[in-house]
Coordinates of C-alpha atoms in Angstrom, one line a residue:
M58 CA 102.2 114.9 132.5
P59 CA 102.3 112.7 129.3
T60 CA 99.0 110.7 129.1
P61 CA 98.3 107.0 128.3
E62 CA 98.8 107.1 123.8
E63 CA 101.6 109.7 124.2
E64 CA 104.2 107.3 127.0
L65 CA 102.8 104.1 124.5
I66 CA 104.5 106.8 121.2
A67 CA 107.9 107.0 123.6
R68 CA 108.1 103.4 124.3
E69 CA 107.7 102.4 120.7
I70 CA 110.9 105.1 119.9
G71 CA 112.3 103.7 122.4
K72 CA 112.3 100.2 120.3
L73 CA 113.2 101.9 117.0
G74 CA 115.9 103.3 119.0
A75 CA 117.6 100.0 120.7
L76 CA 116.6 98.1 117.3
G77 CA 119.2 100.6 115.6
S78 CA 121.9 100.3 118.0
K79 CA 121.5 96.7 117.7
L80 CA 122.0 96.6 113.6
A81 CA 124.8 98.7 114.1
G82 CA 126.8 96.4 116.3
D83 CA 126.6 98.7 118.9
S84 CA 126.6 97.3 122.7
G85 CA 124.7 100.5 123.8
N86 CA 121.3 99.2 123.3
I87 CA 119.8 100.6 126.4
A88 CA 121.4 104.1 126.6
A89 CA 119.7 104.5 122.8
A90 CA 116.5 103.4 123.9
F91 CA 116.6 105.7 127.0
S92 CA 117.7 108.6 124.9
A93 CA 115.0 107.6 122.2
K94 CA 112.1 107.4 125.2
L95 CA 113.4 111.2 126.3
A96 CA 113.5 112.4 123.4
A97 CA 110.7 111.4 122.6
R98 CA 109.1 112.9 125.6
L99 CA 110.2 116.3 124.4
L100 CA 108.2 116.2 121.4
P101 CA 105.0 118.1 120.5
T102 CA 102.4 115.5 119.6
E103 CA 100.7 115.7 116.7
Q104 CA 97.2 115.1 116.2
Y105 CA 95.0 114.1 113.5
Q106 CA 91.0 113.4 113.3
I107 CA 88.6 112.6 110.1
E108 CA 84.8 111.3 110.3
T109 CA 84.2 108.7 107.5
I110 CA 81.5 106.3 106.3
V111 CA 82.5 102.8 104.9
A112 CA 79.5 101.2 103.1
D113 CA 79.5 98.0 105.3
G114 CA 78.6 96.8 108.2
V115 CA 80.1 97.2 112.1
V116 CA 81.7 93.7 112.4
S117 CA 83.1 93.5 109.3
V118 CA 84.8 96.9 109.4
L119 CA 86.4 96.3 112.7
T120 CA 87.7 92.9 111.1
K121 CA 89.4 94.6 108.2
I122 CA 90.6 97.7 110.8
V123 CA 92.5 94.5 113.0
H124 CA 93.4 93.1 109.8
F125 CA 95.2 96.5 109.1
F126 CA 97.0 96.9 111.7
G127 CA 98.1 93.9 111.1
A128 CA 99.8 93.8 108.1
N129 CA 101.4 97.3 109.2
G130 CA 101.9 97.0 112.7
R131 CA 100.0 95.9 115.8
V132 CA 96.3 96.1 117.5
A133 CA 97.4 98.0 121.0
A134 CA 96.4 96.2 124.4
E135 CA 93.7 98.3 126.0
L136 CA 95.9 98.7 129.3
E137 CA 97.8 100.6 126.9
V138 CA 96.3 103.7 126.1
A139 CA 93.0 106.0 128.0
P140 CA 90.1 104.8 127.6
S141 CA 87.0 105.3 125.5
P142 CA 82.7 105.7 125.5
L143 CA 83.3 104.3 122.3
P144 CA 83.8 101.1 120.6
R145 CA 87.2 101.1 119.8
I146 CA 89.9 99.2 118.2
T147 CA 93.4 100.9 118.1
G148 CA 96.5 99.8 117.1
I149 CA 99.8 101.5 116.7
V150 CA 101.6 101.6 113.0
G151 CA 104.2 103.0 110.9
S152 CA 104.6 105.8 109.6
G153 CA 106.0 108.9 107.5
F154 CA 109.2 108.1 105.8
L155 CA 110.1 104.8 105.3
N156 CA 106.9 104.0 107.7
L157 CA 109.6 104.1 110.5
N158 CA 107.4 107.0 112.6
P159 CA 105.8 104.7 115.2
T160 CA 101.8 106.5 114.8
I161 CA 98.4 105.7 117.0
V162 CA 95.7 104.7 115.6
H163 CA 91.7 104.9 117.0
A164 CA 89.1 103.4 115.1
E165 CA 86.1 104.5 117.1
V166 CA 82.4 103.1 116.0
I167 CA 80.1 106.1 116.0
V168 CA 77.0 104.8 114.3
G169 CA 77.0 101.6 112.5
D170 CA 74.5 99.3 111.1
A171 CA 74.6 95.8 109.2
K172 CA 74.9 98.2 105.7
S173 CA 77.2 101.1 107.1
T174 CA 79.3 102.1 109.5
T175 CA 80.7 105.6 111.0
L176 CA 84.0 105.6 112.1
R177 CA 85.5 108.7 114.0
I178 CA 89.5 107.7 113.2
T179 CA 92.3 109.9 115.2
S180 CA 96.3 108.8 114.9
L181 CA 99.2 111.0 117.3
A182 CA 102.8 111.0 116.5
K183 CA 105.6 112.7 117.4
E184 CA 106.5 114.8 114.7
G185 CA 110.4 116.8 114.8
L186 CA 111.2 120.1 112.8
I187 CA 111.1 118.3 109.6
K188 CA 107.4 117.3 109.3
Q189 CA 106.7 114.3 108.2
R190 CA 102.4 114.5 108.7
S191 CA 102.7 110.7 110.0
A192 CA 99.4 111.5 111.6
E193 CA 97.2 112.4 108.8
K194 CA 99.1 109.2 106.8
A195 CA 98.7 106.8 108.6
V196 CA 94.2 107.8 108.6
R197 CA 94.6 108.7 105.6
R198 CA 96.5 104.3 104.3
L199 CA 93.6 103.2 107.0
C200 CA 91.0 105.1 104.8
D201 CA 92.5 103.6 101.4
W202 CA 92.6 99.8 103.3
L203 CA 88.7 100.1 104.5
N204 CA 87.2 101.2 100.6
R205 CA 89.9 98.9 98.6
A206 CA 89.4 95.6 101.1
G207 CA 85.7 95.5 99.8
D208 CA 86.7 95.6 95.6

């Protein structure tokens, strides 16, 4: 049984399939979207996770994360992902080659105060035969954004 995150990735890949079909002038948008979603369900889901400490308060860090998701994709609705016992923001960003691989990124607050925030950042992406390391790249981009945003 696929997880909510795997279903979300499949839907996002389906949107890319439909868009590609539309751009090519093909009227088979529904078939392209369905084929892309089916293929996504068959591909393995790669996961990458790190814990990092950001030298900033919780509110500021969460604001920066929302800005990152807005600039690189979108914030996921709570109903699109499985619940978490920790405070969490989830987004869908492009990653991999030309940032075309939809990747889910969860940023969970483990510990935080006014001066420091410890995050667990987890990402999930579908990978085919050619490994793009999309999940790892998305996490690293978010970490770079958080470290750079204070400059």
